PDB file of C-alpha atoms and ligand atoms in Angstrom:
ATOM      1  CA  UNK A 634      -0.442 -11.356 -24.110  1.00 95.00           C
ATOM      2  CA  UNK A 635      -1.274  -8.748 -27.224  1.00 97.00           C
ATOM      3  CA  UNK A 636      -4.708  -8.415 -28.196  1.00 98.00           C
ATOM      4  CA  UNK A 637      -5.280  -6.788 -31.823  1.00 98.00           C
ATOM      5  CA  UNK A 638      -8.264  -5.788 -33.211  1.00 98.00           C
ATOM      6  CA  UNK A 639      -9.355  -5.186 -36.943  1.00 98.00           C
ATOM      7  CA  UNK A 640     -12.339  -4.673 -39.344  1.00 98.00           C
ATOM      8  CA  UNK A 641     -12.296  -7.158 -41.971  1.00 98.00           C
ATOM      9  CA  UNK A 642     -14.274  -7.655 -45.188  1.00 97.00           C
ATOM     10  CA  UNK A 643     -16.450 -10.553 -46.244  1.00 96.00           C
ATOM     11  CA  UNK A 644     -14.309 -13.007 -46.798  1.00 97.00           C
ATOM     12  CA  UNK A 645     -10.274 -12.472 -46.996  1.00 97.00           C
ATOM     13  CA  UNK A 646      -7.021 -12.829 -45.513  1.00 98.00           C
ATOM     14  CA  UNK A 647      -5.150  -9.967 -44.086  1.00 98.00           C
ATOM     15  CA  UNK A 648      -1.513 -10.577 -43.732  1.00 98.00           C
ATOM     16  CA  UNK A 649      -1.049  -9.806 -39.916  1.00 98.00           C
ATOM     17  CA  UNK A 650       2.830 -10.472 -39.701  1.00 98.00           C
ATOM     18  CA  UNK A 651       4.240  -7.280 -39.030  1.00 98.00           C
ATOM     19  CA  UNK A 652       1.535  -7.044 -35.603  1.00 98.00           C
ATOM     20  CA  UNK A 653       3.440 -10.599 -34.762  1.00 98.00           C
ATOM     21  CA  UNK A 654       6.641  -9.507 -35.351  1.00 98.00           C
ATOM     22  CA  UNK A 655       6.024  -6.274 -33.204  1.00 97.00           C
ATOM     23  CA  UNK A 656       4.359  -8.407 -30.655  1.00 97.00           C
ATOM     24  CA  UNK A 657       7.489 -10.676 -30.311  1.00 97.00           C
ATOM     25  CA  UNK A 658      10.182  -7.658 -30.295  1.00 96.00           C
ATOM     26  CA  UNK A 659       7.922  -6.290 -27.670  1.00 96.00           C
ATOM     27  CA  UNK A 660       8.277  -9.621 -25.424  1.00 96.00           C
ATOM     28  CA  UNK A 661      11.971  -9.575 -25.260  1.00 95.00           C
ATOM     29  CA  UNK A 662      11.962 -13.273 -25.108  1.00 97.00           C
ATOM     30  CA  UNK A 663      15.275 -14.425 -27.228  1.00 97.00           C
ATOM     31  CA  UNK A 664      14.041 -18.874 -27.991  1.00 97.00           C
ATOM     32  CA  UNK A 665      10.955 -19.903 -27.107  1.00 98.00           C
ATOM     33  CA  UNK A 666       6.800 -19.924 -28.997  1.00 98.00           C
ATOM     34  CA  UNK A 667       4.983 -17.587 -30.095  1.00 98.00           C
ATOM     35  CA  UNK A 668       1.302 -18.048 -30.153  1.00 98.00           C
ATOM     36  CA  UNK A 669      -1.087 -16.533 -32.881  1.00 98.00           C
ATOM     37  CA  UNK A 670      -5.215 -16.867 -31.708  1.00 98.00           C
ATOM     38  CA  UNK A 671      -8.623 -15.969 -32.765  1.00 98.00           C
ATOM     39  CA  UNK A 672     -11.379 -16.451 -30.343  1.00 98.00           C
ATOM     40  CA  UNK A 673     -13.998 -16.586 -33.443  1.00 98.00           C
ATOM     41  CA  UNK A 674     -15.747 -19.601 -35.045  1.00 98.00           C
ATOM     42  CA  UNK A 675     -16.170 -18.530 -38.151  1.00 98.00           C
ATOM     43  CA  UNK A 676     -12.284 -17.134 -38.780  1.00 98.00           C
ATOM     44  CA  UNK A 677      -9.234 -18.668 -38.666  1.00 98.00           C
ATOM     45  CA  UNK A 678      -5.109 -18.005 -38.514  1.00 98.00           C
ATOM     46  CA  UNK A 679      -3.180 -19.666 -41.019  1.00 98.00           C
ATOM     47  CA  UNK A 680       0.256 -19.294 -42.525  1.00 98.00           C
ATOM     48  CA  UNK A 681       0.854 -19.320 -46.114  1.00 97.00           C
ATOM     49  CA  UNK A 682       1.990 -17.617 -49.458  1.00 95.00           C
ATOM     50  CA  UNK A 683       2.950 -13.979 -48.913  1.00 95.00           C
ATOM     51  CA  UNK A 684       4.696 -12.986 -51.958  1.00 93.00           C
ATOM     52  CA  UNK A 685       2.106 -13.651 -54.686  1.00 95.00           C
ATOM     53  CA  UNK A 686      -1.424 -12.987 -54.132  1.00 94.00           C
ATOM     54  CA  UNK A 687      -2.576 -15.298 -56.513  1.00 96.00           C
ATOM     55  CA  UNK A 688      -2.068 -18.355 -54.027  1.00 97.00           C
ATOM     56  CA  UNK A 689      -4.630 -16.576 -51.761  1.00 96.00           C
ATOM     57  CA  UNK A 690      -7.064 -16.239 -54.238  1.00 96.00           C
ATOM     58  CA  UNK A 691      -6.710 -19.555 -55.446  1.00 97.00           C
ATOM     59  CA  UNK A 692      -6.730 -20.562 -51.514  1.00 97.00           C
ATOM     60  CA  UNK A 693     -10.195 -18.385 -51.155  1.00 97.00           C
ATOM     61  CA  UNK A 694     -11.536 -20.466 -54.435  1.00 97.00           C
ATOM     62  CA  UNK A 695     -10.441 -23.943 -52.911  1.00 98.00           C
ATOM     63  CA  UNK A 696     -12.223 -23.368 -49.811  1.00 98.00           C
ATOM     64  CA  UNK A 697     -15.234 -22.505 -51.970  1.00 97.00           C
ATOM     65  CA  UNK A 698     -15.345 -24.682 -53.601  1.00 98.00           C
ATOM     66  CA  UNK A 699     -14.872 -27.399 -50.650  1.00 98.00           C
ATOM     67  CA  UNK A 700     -17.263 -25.513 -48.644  1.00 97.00           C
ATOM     68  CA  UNK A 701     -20.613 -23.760 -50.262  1.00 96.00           C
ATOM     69  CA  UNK A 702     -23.074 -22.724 -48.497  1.00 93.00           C
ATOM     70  CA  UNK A 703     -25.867 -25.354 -48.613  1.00 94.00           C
ATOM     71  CA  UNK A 704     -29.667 -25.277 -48.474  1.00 93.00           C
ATOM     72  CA  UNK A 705     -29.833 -28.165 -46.218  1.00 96.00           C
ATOM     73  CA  UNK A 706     -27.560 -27.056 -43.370  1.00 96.00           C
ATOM     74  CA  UNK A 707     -29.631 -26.174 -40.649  1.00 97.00           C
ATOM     75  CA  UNK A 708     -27.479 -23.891 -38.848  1.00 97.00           C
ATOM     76  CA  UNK A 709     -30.318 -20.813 -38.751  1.00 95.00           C
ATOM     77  CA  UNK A 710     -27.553 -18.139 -39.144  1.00 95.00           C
ATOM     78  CA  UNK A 711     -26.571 -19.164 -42.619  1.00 95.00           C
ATOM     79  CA  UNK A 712     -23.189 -19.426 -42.298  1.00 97.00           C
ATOM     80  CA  UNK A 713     -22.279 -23.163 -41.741  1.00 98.00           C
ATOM     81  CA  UNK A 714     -19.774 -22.812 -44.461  1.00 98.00           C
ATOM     82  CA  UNK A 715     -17.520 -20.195 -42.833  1.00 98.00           C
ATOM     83  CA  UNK A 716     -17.836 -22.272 -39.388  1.00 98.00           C
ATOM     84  CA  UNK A 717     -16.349 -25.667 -41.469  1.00 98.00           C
ATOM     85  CA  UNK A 718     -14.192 -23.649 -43.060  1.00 98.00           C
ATOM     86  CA  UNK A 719     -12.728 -21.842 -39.585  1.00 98.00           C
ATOM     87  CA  UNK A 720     -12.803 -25.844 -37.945  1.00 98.00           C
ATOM     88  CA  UNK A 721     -10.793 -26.907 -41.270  1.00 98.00           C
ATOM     89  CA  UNK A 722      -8.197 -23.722 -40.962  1.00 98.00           C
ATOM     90  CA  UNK A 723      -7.859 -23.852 -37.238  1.00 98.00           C
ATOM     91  CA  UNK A 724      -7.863 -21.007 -34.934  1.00 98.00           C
ATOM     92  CA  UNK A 725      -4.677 -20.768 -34.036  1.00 98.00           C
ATOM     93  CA  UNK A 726      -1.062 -21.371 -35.514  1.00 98.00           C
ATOM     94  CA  UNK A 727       2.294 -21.911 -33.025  1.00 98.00           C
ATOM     95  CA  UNK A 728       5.405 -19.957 -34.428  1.00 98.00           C
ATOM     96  CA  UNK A 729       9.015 -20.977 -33.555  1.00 98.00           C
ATOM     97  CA  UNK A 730      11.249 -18.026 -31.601  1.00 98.00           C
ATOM     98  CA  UNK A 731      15.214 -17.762 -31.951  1.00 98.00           C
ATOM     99  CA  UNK A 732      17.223 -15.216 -31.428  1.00 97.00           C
ATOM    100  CA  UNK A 733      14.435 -12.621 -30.669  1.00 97.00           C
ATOM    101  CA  UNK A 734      12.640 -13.395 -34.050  1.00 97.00           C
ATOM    102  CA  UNK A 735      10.025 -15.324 -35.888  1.00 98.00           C
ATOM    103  CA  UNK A 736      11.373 -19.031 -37.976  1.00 98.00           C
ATOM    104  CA  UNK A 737       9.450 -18.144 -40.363  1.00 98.00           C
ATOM    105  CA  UNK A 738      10.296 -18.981 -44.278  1.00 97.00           C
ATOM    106  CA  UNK A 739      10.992 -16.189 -46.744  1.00 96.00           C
ATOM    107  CA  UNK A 740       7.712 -17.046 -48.881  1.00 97.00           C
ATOM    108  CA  UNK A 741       5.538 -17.533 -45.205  1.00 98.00           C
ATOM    109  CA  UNK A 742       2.886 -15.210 -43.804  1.00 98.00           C
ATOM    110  CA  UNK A 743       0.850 -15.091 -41.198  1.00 98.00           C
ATOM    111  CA  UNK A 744      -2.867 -14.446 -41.845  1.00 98.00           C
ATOM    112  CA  UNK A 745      -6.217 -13.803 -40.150  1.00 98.00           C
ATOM    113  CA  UNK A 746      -8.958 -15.522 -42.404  1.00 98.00           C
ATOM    114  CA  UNK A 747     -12.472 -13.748 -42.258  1.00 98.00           C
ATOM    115  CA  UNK A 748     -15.254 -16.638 -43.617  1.00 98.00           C
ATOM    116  CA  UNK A 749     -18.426 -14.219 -42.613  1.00 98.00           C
ATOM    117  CA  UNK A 750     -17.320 -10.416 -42.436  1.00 97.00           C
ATOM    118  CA  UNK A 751     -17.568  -7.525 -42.525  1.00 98.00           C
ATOM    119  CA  UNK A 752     -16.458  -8.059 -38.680  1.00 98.00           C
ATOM    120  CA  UNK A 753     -14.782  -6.244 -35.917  1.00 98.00           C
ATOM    121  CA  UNK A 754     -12.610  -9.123 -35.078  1.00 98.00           C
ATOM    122  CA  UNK A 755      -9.642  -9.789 -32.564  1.00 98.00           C
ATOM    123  CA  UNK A 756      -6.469 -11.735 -32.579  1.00 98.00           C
ATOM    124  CA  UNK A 757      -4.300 -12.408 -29.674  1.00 98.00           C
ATOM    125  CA  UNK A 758      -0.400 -12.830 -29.659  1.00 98.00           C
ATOM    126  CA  UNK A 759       1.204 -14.658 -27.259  1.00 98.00           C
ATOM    127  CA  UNK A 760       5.110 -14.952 -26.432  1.00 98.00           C
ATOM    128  CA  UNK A 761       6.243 -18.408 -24.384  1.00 97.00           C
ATOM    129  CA  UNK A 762      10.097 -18.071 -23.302  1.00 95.00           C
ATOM    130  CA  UNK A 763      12.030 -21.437 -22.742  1.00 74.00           C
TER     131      UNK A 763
HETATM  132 ZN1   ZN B 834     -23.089 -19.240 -37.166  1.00 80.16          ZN
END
């Protein structure tokens, strides 16, 4: 397993692919999962637009939107609406391997969300051969 480690801002997604990609040229493994994990509860891993950035801004709006933060939560740290919004996201997204690379589709990244930054935050990578 590959553990990464960045500094993030309040609330974003940084497009972690090429870490992913490394990680799985690393491994050596030719078919078989790769596996793409934040041990946070207010972040998430998701996959999604990577072209235009406008889909992540509208994305970031959405989840807004969906999510404000809320006088009546009682959560005493004040961030209920980045821990819904990590639950909603998911921690964790499973990536097809073949031969020696990611499926992934030409528009598809793969992103760490930060709901409650500026964090030092970790992701891990893991590569499962078949
Ligand atoms: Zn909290």
């Amino acid at each position: 397993m590959k553990t990464f480690e960045l500094q993030t801002k309040s609330f974003e997604f940084v497009n972690i692919t090429a870490q992913v990609r490394e990680a799985v040229a690393a491994a050596g493994v030719e078919e078989g999962l790769c596996c793409v994990y934040c041990p946070h509860t207010t972040a998430a891993i998701t996959i999604n637009e990577n072209a235009d950035p406008d889909v992540l801004h509208d994305l970031k709006m959405a989840l807004s939107d969906t999510f404000p933060n809320r006088e009546e939560f009682l959560h005493a740290e004040g961030n209920s609406h980045a821990h819904m919004k990590s639950s909603v996201v998911g921690t964790s997204e499973l990536i097809p391997i073949s031969g020696g690379k990611l499926v992934l589709g030409t528009w598809q990244g793969i992103y760490f969300c930060e709901f409650d930054g500026p964090r030092t935050r970790k992701f891990y990578v893991q590569v499962i051969g078949s």
